[in-house]
C-alpha atoms as one frame of an Amber mdcrd trajectory, in Angstrom:
protein
  27.674  27.005  31.411  24.646  29.049  31.075  21.624  27.599  31.633  19.971
  27.936  28.375  21.159  26.613  24.779  21.197  29.291  22.597  21.863  28.395
  18.922  22.933  31.472  16.558  22.606  29.400  13.495  22.797  25.893  11.864
  24.698  24.683   8.826  22.892  21.592   7.295  26.418  20.629   5.401  24.508
  20.048   2.197  27.227  19.642  -0.108  29.530  17.144   2.158  26.331  15.061
   3.083  24.835  14.747  -0.144  28.417  13.851  -1.366  28.765  11.113   1.453
  24.831   9.596   1.306  25.353   9.181  -2.836  22.650  12.438  -3.453  24.910
  14.363  -4.907  23.341  14.100  -8.487  20.177  15.548  -7.155  19.977  19.271
  -8.595  17.739  20.302  -5.744  19.911  22.566  -3.332  18.644  21.058  -0.028
  19.729  18.324   2.066  18.716  14.775   0.960  20.139  11.986   2.798  19.659
   8.057   2.978  18.168   6.031   5.720  20.620   4.071   8.327  23.625   6.404
   7.557  24.783   9.211   9.588  24.905  12.621   8.565  26.510  15.829  10.027
  25.427  19.346  10.416  27.198  22.322  12.205  25.443  24.158  15.304  26.984
  27.462  16.049  25.920  28.782  19.628  25.842  31.915  20.877  28.649  33.460
  22.982  27.986  32.213  26.845  25.319  29.698  25.546  25.215  26.440  27.227
  26.904  23.640  25.259  25.487  20.207  23.843  26.441  17.625  26.420  25.985
  14.005  26.236  23.447  12.311  28.654  21.715  15.752  29.419  18.619  14.518
  30.729  17.269  18.065  29.368  18.423  17.652  26.046  16.848  15.860  23.093
  16.575  15.625  19.741  13.152  15.569  17.730  12.655  14.430  14.300   8.904
  14.143  12.662   7.625  13.657   9.328   3.919  14.013   7.705   0.932  16.153
   8.625   0.135  14.161  11.608   3.418  12.996  13.244   3.081  10.550  16.306
   5.295   8.424  18.401   3.460   5.434  17.957   3.633   5.605  14.054   7.361
   5.870  14.039   6.788   9.351  12.290   7.961  11.345  15.308  10.940  10.389
  17.329  12.700  11.845  20.233  16.330  10.592  20.969  19.183  12.127  23.504
  22.573  13.018  22.434  24.835  10.295  23.509  28.724   9.741  23.513  28.452
   7.989  19.882  25.620   7.075  17.425  23.832   3.681  17.164  23.263   2.504
  13.423  19.987   0.429  14.498  18.073   3.421  15.718  17.687   7.312  15.950
  20.699   8.721  17.654  23.128  11.786  17.922  26.445  12.519  18.840  28.723
  15.793  19.084  31.947  16.856  18.680  32.946  20.592  20.040  35.331  23.121
  18.525  37.102  24.181  21.492  38.424  26.990  19.960  34.960  28.391  19.182
  31.425  28.123  19.616  30.983  25.364  16.599  29.488  22.034  17.579  29.569
  19.140  14.887  26.065  16.972  15.491  26.235  13.612  14.006  22.584  12.204
  13.460  22.137   8.523  12.670  18.401   7.682  11.229  17.092   4.449  11.781
  17.477   1.988   8.586  13.476   0.989   8.875  12.356   4.786   9.514   9.376
   6.286   7.046  11.008   7.856   3.773  10.073  11.473   3.450  10.501  15.106
   4.578  11.809  15.392   7.932  12.001  18.443  10.345  14.817  18.132  12.668
  14.433  20.139  16.413  16.630  20.101  19.483  14.393  20.747  22.935  16.222
  21.755  25.868  14.412  22.578  28.805  10.854  22.606  26.740  12.643  25.520
  24.722  12.319  23.827  20.947  14.841  25.137  18.292  14.287  23.947  14.667
  17.644  23.107  13.241  16.471  22.168   9.822  14.398  20.184   7.395  16.165
  17.128   5.152  14.689  14.363   2.876  15.177  10.885   3.917  15.037   8.165
   1.303  15.808   4.230   0.899  19.545   3.348   1.330  20.817   0.611  -1.139
  24.079   1.057   0.613  22.973   0.314   4.146  22.954  -3.340   5.023  20.231
  -2.894   7.747  17.811  -1.171   5.144  15.442  -3.481   3.383  16.545  -2.444
  -0.017  20.497  -3.155   0.371  22.062  -4.266  -2.572  25.454  -5.974  -2.616
  28.130  -4.482  -5.382  28.587  -0.686  -6.094  28.267  -1.524  -9.708  24.633
  -2.937  -9.326  23.870   0.134  -7.144  24.922   2.575  -9.423  22.994   0.840
 -12.420  19.876   0.410 -10.690  19.888   3.385  -8.109  21.978   6.060  -9.781
  21.891   5.969 -13.534  19.696   8.111 -14.910  19.601   6.843 -18.408  19.093
   3.117 -19.929  17.475   1.206 -22.587  13.848  -0.436 -23.038  13.525  -3.062
 -25.092  10.881  -3.537 -27.567   9.499  -5.075 -30.889   9.148  -9.181 -31.435
  10.995 -11.773 -30.135  12.616 -12.303 -33.363  13.473  -8.471 -33.871  14.295
  -6.965 -30.325  15.070  -3.069 -30.488  16.564  -1.219 -27.798  14.971   1.962
 -27.212  16.931   4.962 -25.415  15.531   6.581 -22.268  16.119   9.539 -20.004
  15.159   8.466 -16.548  16.217  11.658 -14.949  15.558  10.883 -11.517  18.078
  13.969 -10.155  16.563  16.431 -12.215  15.464  19.701 -10.123  11.714  19.469
  -8.756  11.534  15.589  -9.634  12.136  14.384  -5.933   9.285  16.462  -4.763
   6.902  15.482  -7.446   7.531  11.580  -6.489   6.893  12.561  -2.973   3.687
  14.371  -4.264   2.656  10.873  -5.709   2.613   9.329  -2.345   0.767  12.046
  -0.897  -1.722  12.171  -3.821  -2.276   8.268  -3.156  -5.986   7.667  -1.704
  -4.348   5.741   1.057  -2.986   8.940   2.190  -6.230  10.875   1.742  -8.062
   8.407   3.820  -5.443   7.931   6.762  -2.410  10.200   6.420  -1.016   8.744
   9.505  -1.011   4.964   8.569   0.441   5.890   5.223   3.316   7.843   6.272
   4.104   5.387   9.251   3.992   2.253   6.218   6.474   4.323   3.994   9.224
   2.869   6.104   8.560  -0.394   3.951   9.545  -0.581   0.396   6.747  -3.531
  -0.443   4.004  -0.719   0.608   5.741   2.280  -1.409   6.197  -0.424  -4.376
   2.388  -1.088  -4.308   1.341   2.369  -3.790   3.380   3.384  -6.844   1.885
   0.452  -9.059  -1.473   1.931  -8.591  -0.608   5.876  -8.837   1.546   5.848
 -11.955  -1.674   5.004 -14.044  -4.696   7.312 -13.555  -7.745   4.466 -13.540
  -8.629   4.658 -10.091  -7.262   8.202  -8.880  -5.540  11.139 -10.187  -2.441
   9.265 -11.195   0.340  10.186 -13.601  -0.264   8.632 -17.004  -3.396   7.609
 -19.048  -3.372   4.574 -21.045  -4.653   4.437 -24.410  -3.653   1.697 -27.200
  -6.207   3.299 -30.134  -7.042   7.098 -30.175  -4.432   9.624 -29.158  -6.397
  12.593 -29.835  -5.996  15.378 -26.933  -2.706  13.811 -25.992   0.929  12.843
 -26.777   1.424   9.553 -28.621   3.145   7.118 -26.411   6.219   6.821 -28.417
   6.811  10.399 -28.816   8.078  10.535 -25.085  11.653  10.160 -24.790  12.009
  10.837 -20.836  10.398  10.749 -17.748  11.018  14.454 -16.717   8.147  16.267
 -18.614   5.608  13.439 -17.909   6.224  14.211 -14.037   6.412  18.022 -14.387
   3.194  18.014 -16.609   1.087  15.596 -14.192   2.534  18.302 -11.225   1.195
  20.866 -12.749  -2.083  19.956 -14.585  -2.873  16.119 -13.629  -3.347  12.928
 -15.580  -1.030  12.999 -18.566  -2.112  11.813 -21.911  -1.184   9.390 -22.943
   0.945   6.118 -21.883   1.765   2.565 -22.782   3.374  -0.268 -21.035   7.067
   0.782 -21.410   6.080   4.579 -20.669   4.279   3.256 -17.379   7.269   1.083
 -16.576   9.714   3.941 -17.366   7.934   6.193 -14.788   7.665   3.873 -12.198
  11.621   3.171 -12.648  12.168   6.725 -12.337  10.369   7.326  -9.000  11.728
   4.191  -7.583  15.054   4.935  -8.085  14.662   8.438  -6.724  13.211   7.312
  -3.462  15.913   4.908  -3.350  14.676   1.394  -4.343  16.918  -0.122  -6.789
  14.564  -0.603  -9.782  15.306  -2.063 -13.364  12.819  -2.013 -16.345  11.908
  -5.390 -17.726  10.401  -6.584 -21.101   8.641  -9.685 -21.621   8.534 -11.050
 -25.207   5.429 -13.158 -26.009   3.576 -11.739 -23.025   0.321 -13.288 -21.809
  -2.678 -11.502 -20.656  -4.775 -14.079 -18.633  -7.807 -12.160 -17.871 -10.042
 -15.120 -16.356  -7.162 -16.403 -13.952  -7.070 -19.992 -15.356  -3.155 -19.781
 -16.405  -4.454 -20.545 -20.148  -4.506 -18.556 -23.039  -7.599 -19.563 -24.994
  -8.242 -18.457 -28.258 -11.577 -19.321 -29.689 -12.127 -19.517 -33.464 -15.318
 -19.934 -35.672 -15.576 -22.747 -38.448 -14.439 -19.606 -40.702 -11.039 -19.547
 -38.901 -12.181 -15.762 -37.565 -11.385 -15.402 -33.758 -14.384 -14.945 -31.752
 -12.818 -14.822 -28.095 -12.304 -12.061 -26.136 -10.241 -11.213 -22.821  -7.263
 -13.202 -23.285  -4.606 -12.318 -25.294  -0.746 -12.565 -26.294   1.056  -9.442
 -26.583   4.287  -8.997 -28.761   5.798  -7.638 -25.830   5.121  -5.863 -22.345
   7.055  -3.862 -20.199   7.247  -3.772 -16.479   9.908  -3.270 -13.435  11.420
  -5.344 -11.035  12.174  -3.882  -7.564  14.842  -4.995  -5.266  13.922  -5.670
  -1.427  13.682  -8.049   1.135  10.079 -10.150   1.696   9.990 -10.467   5.273
   5.938 -10.868   4.883   7.053 -14.290   2.784  10.118 -15.162   3.881  13.909
 -14.944   3.509  13.886 -17.202   0.301  11.660 -14.805  -1.624  14.037 -11.654
  -0.980  15.605 -10.215  -3.953  13.856  -8.719  -7.300  10.297  -8.157  -7.073
   8.014  -7.331  -9.833   5.314  -5.003 -10.263   3.299  -3.269 -13.265   1.838
   0.049 -13.427   0.206  -0.747 -16.851  -3.495  -0.924 -15.903  -4.457  -4.159
 -17.094  -6.731  -6.129 -14.554  -7.560  -5.134 -11.174  -5.955  -6.155  -7.815
  -8.270  -6.143  -5.022 -10.496  -3.365  -6.774  -7.805  -1.007  -7.892  -5.798
  -1.206 -11.189  -2.308  -2.100  -9.864  -0.180  -5.319 -10.041   2.797  -6.537
  -7.613   5.043  -6.568  -5.920   5.578 -10.294  -6.630   8.805 -12.261  -5.646
  10.509 -13.279  -8.891  10.932 -16.667  -6.755   7.499 -17.271  -6.189   7.021
 -16.708  -9.969   9.660 -19.008 -11.245   8.609 -21.741  -8.657   4.689 -21.183
  -8.944   4.268 -20.453  -5.585   1.076 -18.500  -6.658  -0.447 -17.935  -2.903
   2.155 -15.631  -2.317   1.322 -11.869  -2.676   1.057  -9.708  -4.759  -0.630
 -10.925  -7.941   1.981 -13.869  -8.411  -0.659 -15.979 -10.459  -1.381 -12.990
 -12.942   2.417 -12.677 -13.496   2.940 -16.260 -13.711   0.614 -16.517 -16.687
   2.505 -13.514 -18.554   5.627 -15.655 -18.643   4.439 -19.227 -18.454   0.730
 -19.566 -19.484   0.097 -22.338 -21.924  -1.988 -21.302 -25.303  -4.677 -23.485
 -26.584  -6.510 -22.799 -29.852 -10.192 -23.904 -29.810 -12.720 -23.972 -32.687
 -16.671 -23.734 -31.594 -18.492 -25.984 -34.172 -21.888 -24.757 -35.162 -23.658
 -27.154 -33.020 -21.717 -25.348 -30.031 -19.082 -27.807 -29.367 -15.717 -26.900
 -28.706 -12.539 -28.715 -30.346  -8.873 -28.253 -29.732  -7.362 -27.824 -32.912
  -3.877 -26.468 -31.669  -1.733 -25.290 -28.748   1.665 -24.148 -27.511   3.613
 -24.835 -23.973   6.487 -22.285 -25.281   5.256 -19.297 -27.028   4.561 -17.230
 -23.701   7.737 -15.421 -21.982  10.489 -15.258 -24.254  13.418 -13.316 -24.410
  12.877 -11.459 -21.182  15.009  -8.793 -21.048  16.471  -5.795 -18.992  19.511
  -3.498 -19.937  23.037  -4.975 -18.585  24.757  -3.743 -15.450  27.648  -0.924
 -16.477  26.748  -1.514 -20.324  24.138  -0.717 -23.051  23.782  -4.451 -24.282
  20.813  -6.762 -23.583  20.645  -8.717 -20.628  18.449 -11.631 -21.057  17.176
 -12.845 -17.433  14.515 -15.432 -18.554  15.775 -17.885 -16.506  15.272 -15.564
 -13.171  11.653 -15.745 -13.856  10.987 -19.726 -15.231  12.832 -22.939 -15.683
  14.321 -23.659 -19.365  10.878 -23.989 -21.491   9.536 -27.385 -21.592  12.028
 -28.724 -19.208  10.877 -31.269 -16.547  11.132 -28.397 -14.037   9.206 -25.982
 -15.781   6.537 -28.317 -16.519   6.578 -29.531 -13.063   5.786 -25.945 -11.538
   3.358 -25.100 -14.276   1.324 -28.336 -12.940   1.719 -27.112  -9.475   0.720
 -23.527 -10.171  -2.735 -24.965 -12.098  -3.098 -27.328  -8.972  -2.897 -24.214
  -6.521  -4.989 -22.341  -9.122  -7.790 -24.548  -9.050  -8.063 -25.214  -5.530
  -8.364 -21.419  -4.651 -10.761 -21.074  -7.514 -12.729 -23.825  -5.890 -12.373
 -22.717  -2.310 -10.763 -25.497  -1.049  -7.769 -23.975  -0.235  -8.465 -21.103
   2.166  -5.095 -19.517   1.899  -5.723 -17.261   4.968  -3.648 -16.316   7.724
  -5.091 -15.379  11.321  -3.438 -13.858  13.971  -4.519 -11.827  16.927  -3.174
  -8.409  17.672  -3.549  -6.633  21.033  -3.446  -3.138  21.307  -1.015  -1.315
  23.544  -1.245  -0.046  27.159  -4.051  -2.265  27.893  -5.564  -1.777  31.465
  -6.685  -4.530  33.575 -10.649  -4.037  34.174 -10.790  -1.748  31.576 -12.180
  -2.034  27.769  -9.412  -2.730  25.507  -8.945  -3.039  21.687  -8.151  -6.854
  20.155  -8.089  -7.274  16.520  -8.210 -10.521  14.466  -6.124  -9.639  11.410
  -7.227 -11.920   8.505  -4.258 -11.892   5.434  -5.849 -13.471   2.499  -3.109
 -15.017   0.278  -5.487 -16.210  -2.512  -5.842 -14.200  -5.748  -9.848 -13.662
  -5.006 -11.674 -12.314  -2.385 -12.761 -14.301   0.344 -15.901 -14.173   2.326
 -15.831 -15.863   5.615 -17.133 -16.106   9.117 -14.787 -14.940  12.159 -15.677
 -16.135  15.818 -13.978 -14.143  18.302 -13.915 -15.400  22.202 -12.400 -14.306
  25.537 -12.281 -16.217  28.398 -10.590 -16.098  32.232  -7.952 -18.663  32.280
  -6.012 -20.136  35.539  -2.490 -21.144  35.322  -3.265 -24.594  34.873  -5.118
 -23.702  31.728  -8.502 -24.155  33.148 -10.833 -22.057  31.497 -13.361 -19.694
  33.426 -16.497 -17.521  32.268 -16.443 -16.053  28.790 -15.895 -12.194  29.345
 -15.851 -11.103  25.545 -17.514 -12.747  22.191 -18.426 -11.187  18.639 -18.895
 -12.920  15.482 -19.000 -10.997  11.761 -19.174 -12.001   8.315 -16.507 -10.052
   6.287 -15.059  -9.876   2.784 -11.222  -9.976   2.568  -9.748  -8.946  -0.809
  -6.869 -10.795  -1.951  -3.506 -10.143  -0.662  -5.099  -7.863   2.023  -5.669
  -7.861   5.697  -8.925  -7.377   7.594  -9.066  -6.005  11.038 -11.946  -6.869
  13.227 -12.187  -5.109  16.300 -13.326  -7.017  19.825 -13.287  -5.375  23.331
 -13.798  -7.910  25.861 -13.140  -7.150  29.601 -10.142  -8.367  31.168 -10.689
  -8.724  35.233  -8.462 -11.908  35.591  -5.199 -12.652  36.205  -4.848 -14.445
  32.674  -7.065 -14.027  29.800  -7.198 -16.438  26.704  -8.589 -14.690  23.231
  -9.131 -17.198  20.296 -10.719 -16.893  17.058 -12.061 -19.387  14.635 -12.384
 -18.551  10.857 -14.380 -20.438   8.522 -15.333 -20.384   4.993 -18.568 -21.854
   4.388 -18.254 -23.005   1.128 -15.469 -24.929   2.375 -16.314 -26.083   5.895
 -12.655 -25.382   6.649 -11.343 -23.300  10.130  -8.188 -21.687  11.221  -7.415
 -20.953  14.833  -5.367 -18.386  16.594  -5.045 -18.284  20.296  -3.068 -15.859
  22.529  -3.131 -14.930  26.342  -2.473 -12.031  28.597  -0.538 -11.740  32.034
   0.072  -8.883  34.438   3.866  -8.202  35.570   5.971  -6.624  38.591   8.550
  -4.284  37.362  11.820  -4.657  38.670  14.376  -1.883  38.653  18.037  -2.265
  40.184  19.077   1.012  41.990  22.756   0.236  42.104  25.519  -2.347  41.293
  25.443  -5.440  43.565  28.628  -6.391  45.213  29.516  -8.827  47.737  28.430
  -8.057  51.399  27.341  -4.452  50.320  23.597  -3.434  50.593  21.909  -2.623
  47.376  18.507  -1.341  46.945  15.933  -2.706  44.113  12.486  -0.868  43.324
   9.466  -2.955  42.658   6.519  -1.383  41.201   2.695  -2.975  40.360  -0.010
  -0.885  38.863  -3.644  -1.790  40.179  -5.405  -2.271  36.996  -8.657  -2.493
  38.643 -11.485   0.152  39.058 -11.419  -0.843  42.541  -8.863  -0.789  45.887
  -6.342  -3.733  46.302  -6.087  -4.733  50.198  -3.460  -6.561  51.860  -0.984
  -5.849  49.223   2.519  -7.204  49.870   5.823  -7.839  47.457   8.114 -10.486
  48.354  11.508 -10.714  47.763  14.124 -13.894  47.262  16.841 -15.386  45.567
  19.714 -17.492  46.013  23.074 -15.781  47.178  21.051 -12.669  47.200  18.659
 -12.759  50.107  20.428 -14.385  53.266  17.914 -16.820  54.739  14.048 -16.789
  54.043  12.767 -14.197  51.361  11.842 -10.841  52.632   8.520  -9.438  52.571
   7.320  -5.981  52.553   3.785  -5.160  53.177   2.111  -2.131  51.909  -1.366
  -2.483  52.817  -3.949  -0.801  50.351  -3.401   0.330  46.837  -6.015   2.613
  45.554  -8.011   1.915  41.927  -5.455   2.599  38.860  -3.136   3.274  41.426
   0.755   2.381  41.548   2.251   0.062  44.408   5.702   0.856  44.892   8.090
  -0.025  47.212  12.330  -0.300  47.842  13.562  -3.327  49.338  17.226  -3.812
  50.447  19.187  -6.992  50.142  22.765  -7.770  50.923  24.534 -10.543  48.378
  26.462 -13.114  50.107  28.193 -14.753  46.771  29.749 -13.248  43.837  28.474
 -14.319  40.422  25.076 -14.563  38.218  21.935 -15.371  40.041  18.361 -14.485
  39.591  16.145 -11.917  41.931  12.552 -13.589  42.261   9.748 -11.075  42.879
   5.908 -11.545  44.121   3.088  -9.606  44.686  -0.044 -10.568  46.469  -2.984
  -8.799  47.433  -7.028  -9.785  48.134  -8.057  -9.790  44.710  -4.846  -9.868
  42.320  -2.402 -13.117  43.477   0.865 -14.625  42.445   1.928 -11.892  40.263
   5.725 -12.583  39.679   8.744 -11.616  37.663  12.506 -12.001  38.015  15.546
 -10.153  37.173  19.091 -11.317  36.565  21.715  -9.970  38.864  25.585  -9.991
  38.508  27.201  -9.673  41.958  30.782  -8.574  41.568  33.753  -9.423  44.324
  33.983  -6.584  46.850  36.309  -4.065  45.988  39.182  -4.040  48.712  42.031
  -2.210  46.897  41.647   0.903  49.145  41.359  -1.120  52.433
């Protein structure tokens, strides 16, 4: 073989891959694939070129996405050529055409990879050749993908269908309106990716935003903000009264014109709820997230978050209240995905709403909130579950304000909100009533119990008696003992309002028996944590002992409630077997220990032992001095005496770091005597 890999050209097999990845409807003539599913391209080598060979240490493939691709962010991944692909991570395999220089190269993407535009490169001995670009989408056909949906008919309806029905009117007169979602029209996918790139999170931190695009929860929340233009230069301007200078929302018949106009000249005038929802559905389906448009008749807008719609009248019967209201209908979207942040029981449909009604963490957006959380009144589950719960299940109270200022209840209803919640049926233009997915039967015992539970949670949160805060400690990677390193207290606020709290962060040395030594780090801060968001507070203690205990206290002064999180760190010896273990055959093991201190270690030694592995007392290998930040390494030889599974025990000792241990499982095989 030649020493250098020489590629003449690469055929991305666009037609074949699009067919197998259900991306054939895209009018764009480029490679568009879904994550967690293999695609095949054809590499044509020049005559005499080195071939693509599995397990070649000098050959790697690189995929990257975003303006700042990084390995740590999963936006840049390097992987070798193997005998076969693995469906849980980026991998590659090849089949050679013996008659020529054509190689069929199969690439498997990770089912958890960020979506977006990727470049594919092959690196051979430092010589990099770009094979091409491809767009990676979410994959409802892949069981390992967070948006996996069982059933071909459902996948066709909620991902592939370009036409649908949006229901409007009143609960007594429901009328379906045809809509062209057009997610596969030429140029629409690029515009959908542009929406992600124009969002403020990308502008402020492109690396973090691109990395987060692996998560459909994150992407859906970004879309709920970007489909409206209130806080950014999003797609649609909402208007309910004066339509001068734009198009009346009722005139739109499809999404394509709206997205193309936005891409050319910015926010489009005008939209109302069904238009916002339709655009959100188009973008979600284009990116591969199963999505349906949902209409709620008798939809409550609870502006003060008390789960009650209060209509105030004067003694003349004129309405004098502002804020709360009940709309004849309101339209939003449900998107299908898992919710590992909430628990498996909350997987499935998630409600989000791009219509700008109320701010969520300072931005006009809403959701995604799990339908299960809405139905069960679990208002501490992010995002914006209380607002959506009120939309479908708030009670209505009519109050009269007397001339003396007193408020008197004159009427009310527990059944007028959340009626005939509707969506288009699968594989049919018929209306499907999905009210039972959002709430228990109106007036039933279960429905009233859920409402009371929701009100109870709501009142506790409003009074600050239930912090609804979660606290955990996140450690930085590649920490070095003896040097400063980053530690984060990650505070998540599950409440529906911003919480102000005090955070105390401690670090102390600790012995193996749990006895705490001197403090080596402390910080405190007062911070505001927006609803549904996490706040990271940085601390940089110095680790100079074998073990370090880190803990946090999180307090809400007004409620006198505290949370605590603890974690500990430890050093380790790295153990690597250098051969197969067989009875009465010497085998090598490499032992490595990094000196993390800024000073030398003296009297260093490794000790190795293990029943059936080391005959007699443990082996001790002295290596003397190891310089600061240098690696102690030694190769030990042992001869197993018994076949079967055993444990090799390794210990490192020195004048400053002692009793640092590790174990490795060793399977000893019977000696092969067939050739004797």
